[in-house]
Coordinates of C-alpha atoms and ligand atoms in Angstrom, one line a residue:
M1 CA -21.8 17.7 24.7
I2 CA -22.0 18.8 21.1
W3 CA -19.9 15.8 20.1
K4 CA -22.2 13.6 22.1
T5 CA -25.2 14.9 20.3
K6 CA -23.6 14.5 16.9
K7 CA -22.6 11.0 17.8
H8 CA -26.0 10.3 19.1
L9 CA -27.6 11.4 15.8
L10 CA -25.1 9.5 13.7
L11 CA -25.2 6.2 15.6
C12 CA -27.7 4.6 13.4
N13 CA -26.7 1.0 13.6
K14 CA -28.1 0.8 17.1
N15 CA -31.8 0.2 17.2
Y16 CA -32.6 2.7 19.8
C17 CA -30.9 5.5 17.9
S18 CA -32.2 4.7 14.5
K19 CA -35.8 4.7 15.8
R20 CA -35.3 8.0 17.4
N21 CA -33.6 9.4 14.2
I22 CA -36.4 8.2 12.1
L23 CA -38.9 9.9 14.4
W24 CA -36.9 13.1 14.2
L25 CA -36.8 12.8 10.4
I26 CA -40.6 12.3 10.2
T27 CA -41.2 15.2 12.5
I28 CA -39.0 17.5 10.5
L29 CA -40.6 16.4 7.2
L30 CA -44.0 16.9 8.7
W31 CA -43.1 20.4 9.7
I32 CA -41.7 21.2 6.3
T33 CA -44.9 20.0 4.7
V34 CA -47.1 22.0 7.0
L35 CA -45.0 25.1 6.5
T36 CA -44.9 24.8 2.7
A37 CA -48.7 24.1 2.6
T38 CA -49.4 27.2 4.8
I39 CA -47.2 29.4 2.6
A40 CA -48.8 28.1 -0.6
L41 CA -52.3 28.6 0.8
L42 CA -51.5 32.1 2.0
Y43 CA -50.1 32.9 -1.4
A44 CA -52.9 31.4 -3.3
H45 CA -55.4 33.3 -1.1
K46 CA -53.6 36.5 -1.7
Y47 CA -53.4 36.1 -5.4
N48 CA -56.4 34.1 -6.4
P49 CA -59.4 36.4 -7.1
L50 CA -61.7 33.4 -7.0
N51 CA -61.2 33.4 -3.2
H52 CA -63.3 36.4 -3.3
W53 CA -65.9 34.6 -5.2
W54 CA -69.6 35.6 -5.3
E55 CA -72.3 35.4 -7.9
L56 CA -71.7 36.6 -11.5
Q57 CA -72.8 40.2 -11.9
A58 CA -73.8 42.0 -15.1
L59 CA -70.8 43.8 -16.5
R60 CA -71.2 47.5 -16.1
I61 CA -70.8 49.5 -19.3
P62 CA -69.7 53.1 -18.9
E63 CA -72.3 55.5 -20.2
L64 CA -71.6 56.6 -23.8
I65 CA -71.5 60.3 -24.6
D66 CA -71.4 60.8 -28.3
S67 CA -70.0 64.3 -29.1
R68 CA -72.2 64.5 -32.2
E69 CA -75.4 63.8 -30.3
V70 CA -75.2 66.0 -27.2
K71 CA -75.0 69.7 -26.4
Q72 CA -71.5 70.9 -25.8
P73 CA -69.6 71.5 -23.7
I74 CA -69.8 68.0 -22.3
V75 CA -69.5 68.5 -18.5
I76 CA -67.5 66.0 -16.5
T77 CA -67.3 66.3 -12.8
A78 CA -64.7 64.5 -10.6
W79 CA -66.3 63.9 -7.2
V80 CA -66.3 61.7 -4.1
R81 CA -68.9 58.9 -4.3
E82 CA -69.8 55.5 -3.0
H83 CA -69.7 52.6 -5.4
E84 CA -71.1 49.1 -5.0
F85 CA -68.5 46.6 -6.3
I86 CA -70.7 44.0 -4.6
P87 CA -74.4 44.7 -4.6
G88 CA -75.4 46.2 -1.2
I89 CA -71.9 46.9 0.0
K90 CA -70.7 50.5 -0.4
S91 CA -67.0 51.5 -0.9
E92 CA -65.8 55.0 -0.8
T93 CA -64.6 55.9 -4.3
L94 CA -64.0 58.7 -6.7
G95 CA -65.8 59.0 -10.0
Y96 CA -66.4 61.2 -13.1
N97 CA -70.1 61.9 -13.2
G98 CA -70.8 58.4 -11.7
T99 CA -69.6 56.4 -8.8
Y100 CA -66.5 54.8 -10.2
L101 CA -64.6 55.6 -13.5
G102 CA -66.2 57.9 -16.0
P103 CA -68.4 58.0 -19.1
T104 CA -66.9 57.0 -22.5
I105 CA -66.7 60.1 -24.7
K106 CA -66.9 59.5 -28.5
M107 CA -65.2 62.0 -30.7
Y108 CA -64.6 62.2 -34.5
K109 CA -61.6 62.9 -36.6
W110 CA -61.6 66.4 -38.1
E111 CA -64.1 67.5 -35.5
S112 CA -63.5 69.4 -32.2
T113 CA -65.2 68.5 -28.9
N114 CA -65.7 71.0 -26.1
L115 CA -65.4 69.7 -22.6
T116 CA -65.6 71.2 -19.1
F117 CA -64.0 69.3 -16.3
I118 CA -65.1 70.3 -12.8
N119 CA -63.1 69.4 -9.7
E120 CA -65.2 68.6 -6.7
I121 CA -62.8 66.4 -4.9
W122 CA -60.9 67.7 -1.8
E123 CA -57.6 68.3 -3.6
E124 CA -56.1 69.4 -6.9
T125 CA -56.6 67.2 -9.9
N126 CA -56.2 67.5 -13.7
V127 CA -57.2 65.6 -16.8
H128 CA -54.6 64.2 -19.2
G129 CA -55.7 62.9 -22.6
H130 CA -53.6 59.8 -22.8
G131 CA -53.2 58.9 -26.5
L132 CA -54.5 62.1 -27.9
H133 CA -52.4 63.9 -30.6
V134 CA -52.8 67.4 -29.2
N135 CA -50.6 70.3 -28.4
G136 CA -49.0 70.6 -25.0
D137 CA -51.3 73.4 -23.9
I138 CA -54.3 71.1 -23.8
D139 CA -52.5 67.8 -23.0
G140 CA -53.5 68.1 -19.4
N141 CA -50.1 67.4 -17.9
E142 CA -48.3 68.2 -14.6
M143 CA -48.6 72.0 -15.2
Q144 CA -52.3 72.1 -15.7
A145 CA -53.9 71.7 -12.2
I146 CA -57.6 72.2 -11.6
H147 CA -57.9 73.5 -8.1
N148 CA -60.6 72.2 -5.9
T149 CA -64.1 73.7 -6.8
E150 CA -62.7 75.1 -10.1
S151 CA -63.1 73.9 -13.6
W152 CA -61.1 73.5 -16.9
D153 CA -62.6 74.2 -20.3
V154 CA -60.9 72.6 -23.1
E155 CA -61.6 72.3 -26.8
I156 CA -60.0 69.1 -28.3
P157 CA -59.5 69.1 -32.0
I158 CA -59.2 65.5 -33.2
V159 CA -56.7 65.1 -36.1
Q160 CA -55.8 61.4 -35.4
Q161 CA -57.3 58.2 -36.7
A162 CA -59.8 56.0 -35.0
S163 CA -58.5 54.6 -31.8
T164 CA -59.3 53.9 -28.1
N165 CA -57.8 56.4 -25.6
W166 CA -58.0 57.5 -22.0
Y167 CA -58.5 60.4 -19.7
H168 CA -57.1 60.3 -16.2
P169 CA -55.5 62.6 -13.6
H170 CA -51.8 63.4 -14.0
L171 CA -50.5 65.5 -11.1
M172 CA -47.2 64.3 -9.6
G173 CA -47.7 62.5 -6.3
T174 CA -51.4 62.1 -6.5
T175 CA -52.0 60.2 -9.8
S176 CA -51.8 56.7 -8.3
K177 CA -54.3 57.5 -5.5
Q178 CA -56.8 59.3 -7.6
V179 CA -56.8 56.7 -10.4
H180 CA -56.9 53.8 -7.9
N181 CA -60.0 55.3 -6.2
G182 CA -61.8 55.6 -9.5
L183 CA -60.7 58.5 -11.7
A184 CA -60.3 57.3 -15.3
G185 CA -62.4 57.1 -18.4
L186 CA -62.3 56.5 -22.2
Y187 CA -62.1 58.6 -25.3
I188 CA -63.2 56.6 -28.4
I189 CA -62.2 58.2 -31.7
E190 CA -64.0 57.2 -34.9
D191 CA -63.2 58.2 -38.4
E192 CA -64.5 57.5 -41.9
N193 CA -62.5 54.3 -42.1
S194 CA -63.6 52.9 -38.8
L195 CA -67.3 53.7 -39.6
S196 CA -67.2 52.0 -43.0
L197 CA -65.3 48.8 -42.2
G198 CA -68.4 47.0 -40.9
L199 CA -66.7 45.9 -37.7
P200 CA -68.8 45.4 -34.6
N201 CA -69.6 49.0 -33.6
D202 CA -72.8 48.9 -31.4
Y203 CA -71.5 50.3 -28.1
G204 CA -72.3 48.0 -25.2
I205 CA -73.9 45.3 -27.5
N206 CA -71.0 44.0 -29.7
D207 CA -68.5 46.8 -29.2
I208 CA -67.5 46.5 -25.5
P209 CA -65.0 48.6 -23.5
L210 CA -63.2 46.5 -20.9
I211 CA -61.2 48.6 -18.3
I212 CA -59.4 45.9 -16.4
Q213 CA -58.0 46.8 -13.0
D214 CA -57.0 45.2 -9.7
R215 CA -58.0 46.3 -6.2
D216 CA -58.0 44.8 -2.7
F217 CA -61.2 44.2 -0.8
E218 CA -62.1 43.5 2.8
N219 CA -65.5 42.1 3.5
G220 CA -66.6 43.2 0.1
K221 CA -65.4 46.8 0.6
M222 CA -62.6 48.2 -1.6
I223 CA -59.6 49.1 0.5
P224 CA -58.9 52.8 -0.3
Y225 CA -55.4 53.7 -1.5
P226 CA -53.0 53.8 1.4
E227 CA -52.0 57.2 2.7
Q228 CA -48.5 56.0 3.1
S229 CA -48.0 54.3 -0.2
N230 CA -44.9 52.7 -1.4
M231 CA -43.7 51.5 -4.8
D232 CA -45.7 48.4 -4.7
S233 CA -48.9 49.9 -3.3
G234 CA -50.5 49.5 -6.7
R235 CA -50.3 45.7 -6.9
K236 CA -53.7 44.3 -5.8
S237 CA -55.2 40.9 -5.7
T238 CA -58.7 41.1 -7.1
F239 CA -60.0 41.8 -10.6
V240 CA -62.3 44.6 -11.3
V241 CA -63.7 45.1 -14.8
N242 CA -65.5 48.4 -15.5
G243 CA -65.9 48.6 -11.7
T244 CA -67.7 45.2 -11.7
L245 CA -66.5 42.2 -9.7
N246 CA -66.9 38.7 -11.3
P247 CA -68.6 40.1 -14.4
E248 CA -70.7 38.4 -17.0
L249 CA -71.8 40.0 -20.3
K250 CA -74.7 38.7 -22.3
V251 CA -73.9 39.0 -26.0
P252 CA -75.5 38.3 -29.3
S253 CA -74.3 35.3 -31.2
G254 CA -71.9 36.9 -33.6
L255 CA -68.7 38.9 -33.7
I256 CA -67.8 40.6 -30.5
R257 CA -65.3 43.4 -30.4
L258 CA -63.5 44.0 -27.1
R259 CA -61.7 47.3 -26.5
I260 CA -59.4 46.1 -23.8
L261 CA -57.6 48.6 -21.5
N262 CA -55.2 47.7 -18.8
G263 CA -56.1 50.4 -16.2
A264 CA -54.2 48.8 -13.4
N265 CA -51.9 51.0 -11.3
A266 CA -49.0 48.6 -11.7
R267 CA -49.8 45.1 -13.0
P268 CA -49.2 43.6 -16.4
Y269 CA -51.7 41.0 -17.4
E270 CA -51.7 38.1 -19.8
L271 CA -55.1 37.4 -21.4
Y272 CA -56.2 34.3 -23.3
L273 CA -59.1 32.0 -24.0
P274 CA -59.4 28.5 -22.7
D275 CA -57.7 25.8 -24.7
N276 CA -55.6 28.5 -26.4
E277 CA -58.4 29.3 -28.7
P278 CA -57.4 31.9 -31.2
F279 CA -58.9 35.3 -31.5
Y280 CA -58.2 38.4 -33.7
K281 CA -56.3 41.4 -32.8
I282 CA -57.5 44.4 -34.9
A283 CA -56.0 47.5 -33.2
T284 CA -53.3 48.7 -30.9
E285 CA -53.2 51.9 -29.0
W286 CA -53.3 54.3 -31.9
G287 CA -55.4 52.6 -34.4
F288 CA -56.1 49.6 -36.6
L289 CA -53.5 47.1 -37.8
E290 CA -53.3 46.6 -41.6
T291 CA -55.1 43.3 -41.3
P292 CA -56.6 41.4 -38.4
V293 CA -54.0 39.1 -36.9
E294 CA -54.8 35.8 -35.3
I295 CA -53.3 35.4 -31.8
T296 CA -53.8 33.2 -28.7
K297 CA -52.6 35.6 -26.0
L298 CA -52.3 39.2 -25.2
I299 CA -49.7 40.6 -22.8
M300 CA -50.7 44.0 -21.6
A301 CA -48.8 46.4 -19.4
P302 CA -50.5 49.2 -17.5
W303 CA -52.3 51.6 -19.8
E304 CA -51.7 49.7 -23.0
R305 CA -54.8 49.2 -25.2
N306 CA -55.7 46.5 -27.6
E307 CA -58.8 45.8 -29.6
I308 CA -59.8 42.2 -30.3
V309 CA -62.6 40.4 -32.1
I310 CA -64.0 37.1 -30.9
D311 CA -66.5 35.0 -32.9
M312 CA -69.3 33.8 -30.7
S313 CA -71.5 32.4 -33.5
D314 CA -70.9 28.8 -32.7
K315 CA -70.7 29.2 -28.9
I316 CA -72.9 29.2 -25.9
S317 CA -70.5 30.9 -23.6
L318 CA -66.8 31.7 -23.3
E319 CA -64.5 32.8 -20.6
L320 CA -61.9 35.4 -21.1
M321 CA -59.1 34.3 -18.9
W322 CA -56.2 36.0 -17.2
K323 CA -53.0 35.2 -15.4
F324 CA -50.5 37.5 -13.8
Y325 CA -47.6 38.2 -16.0
D326 CA -44.4 39.2 -14.5
P327 CA -41.1 38.8 -16.4
E328 CA -39.2 39.3 -13.2
I329 CA -40.7 36.5 -11.3
F330 CA -39.6 33.1 -12.5
L331 CA -42.6 31.5 -10.9
S332 CA -44.9 33.5 -13.0
P333 CA -46.0 30.6 -15.2
F334 CA -47.4 28.9 -12.1
F335 CA -49.4 31.9 -11.0
P336 CA -53.1 31.3 -10.5
R337 CA -55.3 31.8 -13.5
A338 CA -58.8 33.2 -13.3
R339 CA -61.7 34.5 -15.3
V340 CA -61.8 38.1 -16.3
L341 CA -65.1 38.0 -18.0
Q342 CA -67.8 35.5 -18.7
L343 CA -69.4 36.0 -22.1
T344 CA -72.8 34.3 -22.4
V345 CA -74.7 34.2 -25.7
D346 CA -78.3 35.4 -25.3
S347 CA -80.4 34.5 -28.3
N348 CA -82.9 37.3 -27.3
I349 CA -80.3 39.9 -28.2
K350 CA -80.5 40.8 -31.9
N351 CA -77.3 40.2 -33.6
P352 CA -76.2 43.5 -35.2
E353 CA -74.7 42.9 -38.6
S354 CA -70.9 43.0 -38.7
T355 CA -67.9 41.5 -40.4
L356 CA -64.3 41.2 -39.8
A357 CA -62.8 43.1 -42.8
K358 CA -59.7 41.6 -44.3
K359 CA -58.0 45.0 -44.8
L360 CA -58.3 47.4 -41.9
N361 CA -55.8 50.1 -42.6
T362 CA -52.9 51.4 -44.6
I363 CA -49.7 52.0 -42.8
E364 CA -46.9 54.2 -43.8
W365 CA -43.8 52.8 -42.2
Y366 CA -41.1 55.1 -41.1
S367 CA -37.6 54.5 -42.4
S368 CA -34.7 54.6 -40.1
D369 CA -32.8 56.3 -43.0
D370 CA -34.8 59.5 -42.3
V371 CA -33.8 59.7 -38.6
V372 CA -32.3 63.0 -37.8
Q373 CA -31.9 62.6 -34.0
E374 CA -31.2 59.7 -31.8
R375 CA -31.7 59.6 -28.0
N376 CA -31.1 56.9 -25.4
F377 CA -33.1 56.4 -22.2
R378 CA -32.7 54.0 -19.4
L379 CA -35.4 53.4 -16.8
A380 CA -33.9 51.2 -14.1
G381 CA -32.2 51.4 -10.8
G382 CA -34.4 53.8 -9.0
M383 CA -37.2 56.2 -9.7
N384 CA -35.5 58.1 -12.5
I385 CA -34.6 58.2 -16.1
N386 CA -30.9 58.1 -17.0
G387 CA -30.2 58.7 -13.3
E388 CA -32.3 61.9 -13.0
S389 CA -35.7 62.2 -11.4
M390 CA -38.4 64.5 -12.7
D391 CA -37.9 68.1 -11.9
M392 CA -40.8 70.3 -12.8
K393 CA -38.4 73.2 -13.3
V394 CA -36.2 71.4 -15.8
I395 CA -37.0 70.8 -19.5
N396 CA -34.9 67.8 -20.1
F397 CA -34.4 68.4 -23.9
K398 CA -35.9 70.0 -26.9
V399 CA -37.2 68.3 -30.0
K400 CA -37.6 69.9 -33.4
K401 CA -41.1 69.8 -34.8
G402 CA -41.4 67.5 -37.9
D403 CA -38.2 65.6 -37.2
L404 CA -38.1 61.8 -37.2
E405 CA -36.3 60.7 -34.1
K406 CA -35.1 57.3 -32.9
W407 CA -35.3 56.6 -29.2
T408 CA -33.7 53.6 -27.7
V409 CA -35.4 52.8 -24.5
N410 CA -34.0 50.4 -22.0
S411 CA -36.6 49.8 -19.4
P412 CA -36.7 46.4 -17.8
A413 CA -40.3 45.8 -16.7
H414 CA -41.3 49.5 -16.8
P415 CA -44.0 50.4 -19.3
F416 CA -42.7 53.4 -21.1
H417 CA -45.3 56.0 -22.2
M418 CA -45.1 59.2 -24.3
H419 CA -47.3 62.2 -24.7
G420 CA -48.3 63.9 -27.9
V421 CA -46.8 61.4 -30.3
S422 CA -47.1 57.9 -31.5
F423 CA -44.2 55.6 -32.3
Q424 CA -43.5 52.6 -34.5
I425 CA -41.3 49.9 -33.1
L426 CA -38.1 49.2 -35.1
S427 CA -36.8 46.5 -32.9
I428 CA -37.0 44.9 -29.5
N429 CA -33.8 43.4 -28.1
G430 CA -32.3 43.5 -31.6
E431 CA -35.2 41.8 -33.3
E432 CA -38.1 43.0 -35.4
P433 CA -41.2 42.4 -33.4
P434 CA -44.2 40.6 -34.9
V435 CA -46.3 42.9 -37.1
E436 CA -49.2 43.1 -34.7
E437 CA -46.9 44.7 -32.1
R438 CA -44.9 47.1 -34.3
W439 CA -47.1 50.0 -35.1
W440 CA -48.5 53.1 -33.6
K441 CA -48.2 52.8 -29.9
D442 CA -47.8 55.3 -27.1
T443 CA -47.0 52.8 -24.3
I444 CA -44.5 49.9 -24.6
Y445 CA -43.5 47.1 -22.3
A446 CA -40.2 46.6 -23.8
Q447 CA -38.3 44.7 -21.1
W448 CA -34.9 45.5 -22.4
N449 CA -33.9 47.5 -25.5
A450 CA -36.6 48.9 -27.7
E451 CA -35.8 51.1 -30.7
L452 CA -38.7 53.4 -31.4
L453 CA -39.3 55.7 -34.4
M454 CA -41.4 58.8 -34.0
R455 CA -42.2 62.0 -35.7
F456 CA -43.3 65.0 -33.7
N457 CA -46.1 67.0 -35.4
H458 CA -47.6 68.9 -32.5
V459 CA -46.2 71.8 -30.4
A460 CA -45.3 71.7 -26.8
T461 CA -43.7 74.8 -25.4
E462 CA -41.6 75.4 -22.3
M463 CA -44.8 76.6 -20.6
W464 CA -46.7 73.4 -21.6
P465 CA -44.2 70.7 -22.3
Y466 CA -44.8 67.0 -23.0
M467 CA -44.0 64.3 -20.5
Y468 CA -42.8 60.7 -21.0
H469 CA -42.6 58.3 -18.2
C470 CA -43.0 54.9 -16.7
H471 CA -46.8 54.2 -16.6
I472 CA -46.6 52.2 -13.4
L473 CA -48.4 55.0 -11.5
E474 CA -46.4 54.6 -8.3
H475 CA -43.2 55.1 -10.3
E476 CA -44.5 58.1 -12.3
D477 CA -45.6 59.7 -9.0
R478 CA -42.1 59.2 -7.7
G479 CA -40.3 60.9 -10.5
M480 CA -39.7 58.3 -13.2
M481 CA -40.6 60.9 -15.7
W482 CA -39.0 63.6 -17.8
Q483 CA -40.3 66.5 -19.9
F484 CA -39.4 67.9 -23.3
T485 CA -40.6 70.6 -25.7
V486 CA -41.4 70.4 -29.4
E487 CA -41.1 73.5 -31.5
Ligands
C2O1 CU1 -51.5 58.0 -19.1 CU2 -48.5 60.7 -18.9 O1 -50.1 59.3 -19.0
CU2 CU1 -50.3 60.1 -21.6
CU3 CU1 -41.6 51.8 -13.5

């Protein structure tokens, strides 16, 4: 029988058979086409935010609280709210003072800011100052829970240079969920230098914070974070910028400074302008570069920050574009592209005076000759570092205050983040990175081997240690994190 079938299929010199074979072939080809098209469509639907298209909406700008202009303590309450990602459709969210995300708090170098964080959500939370150079006892890490209905008073002395930083929950096991549902906000630090450079500095006018995140929606409602999450629960399909879907920002016709923060739970993004138009990168996570650097794309892992300047003076409008970036998926160059933000020039908005200074900062580069301690870390093959998961009872090692250390981090596709210190990048995969990537970072998307130089100037005791971890929140929650002291 089998033989007969084979023979039957192979006998192509007889008319009857060949016709039949051709028919078979056509049917099979048709099926393959239909199947491929369906898969492609499903895929495009899942990953193309423009499938969730609706009208452009004015970009929300988080309220600015300037520590110099308000009575202190500044009170920030984490609570359960409803947020309209689409006008008229309410989603259940968490927020700090508002319905989603929190106010931007402006602080100044050599000044202290008093804050009171109140917890009105149903479970414990806490508030970590991501990017702040502070001692472990006010870092807001795993050990500093704020119980439900309680509050946390903290005085933050700012001793670091101008930069854009974060606050967000940081309790193991609940960080992903709380951030996903809306808890995160910005700390902007200014100093003498940043205020005298003449850069765009009118908050919400030409100095714009952009918290970029992805979320899933059903009929316009944000799907809340799944109770039973897994490692990939943080990868969502639709862009949200400052809690706005499909945002448009009306801007004056001049220089626009964007403080871009990747606040996604898990996704790295690649940002660019159409036709590869260049723009200027002026700052990384912990402050200004020495000079503005012209670039055409920005790859940003979760919780990295970059400041860029775009010149709108000869434009009517401009789209800031995005595509998924995933070094592990070889199809990544073919991923759909979409608009993150529509910038539209509005001649009614008065153009505040600003310039792009040629020199932004002076950087003192560390020398590897001064390294007194080297450490190696591998973040791969499970939710651990060097094979061991986070254990709250274990201090993984102790650092001596003031020492220059060299850490070699091997973390394929895991954004590596450190508390309490900034690092300079000596090399990535054996090569010196471009100058705009090298300096003062606290989060790095190294892919393979990165050599980092860092000097520890703040204290973190056994009671209040520092953490370092993968900043994919689902990984951090599952123990891809260690802790250390500095004394
Ligand atoms: Cu953004 Cu350990 O933090
Ligand atoms: Cu942090
Ligand atoms: Cu990770």
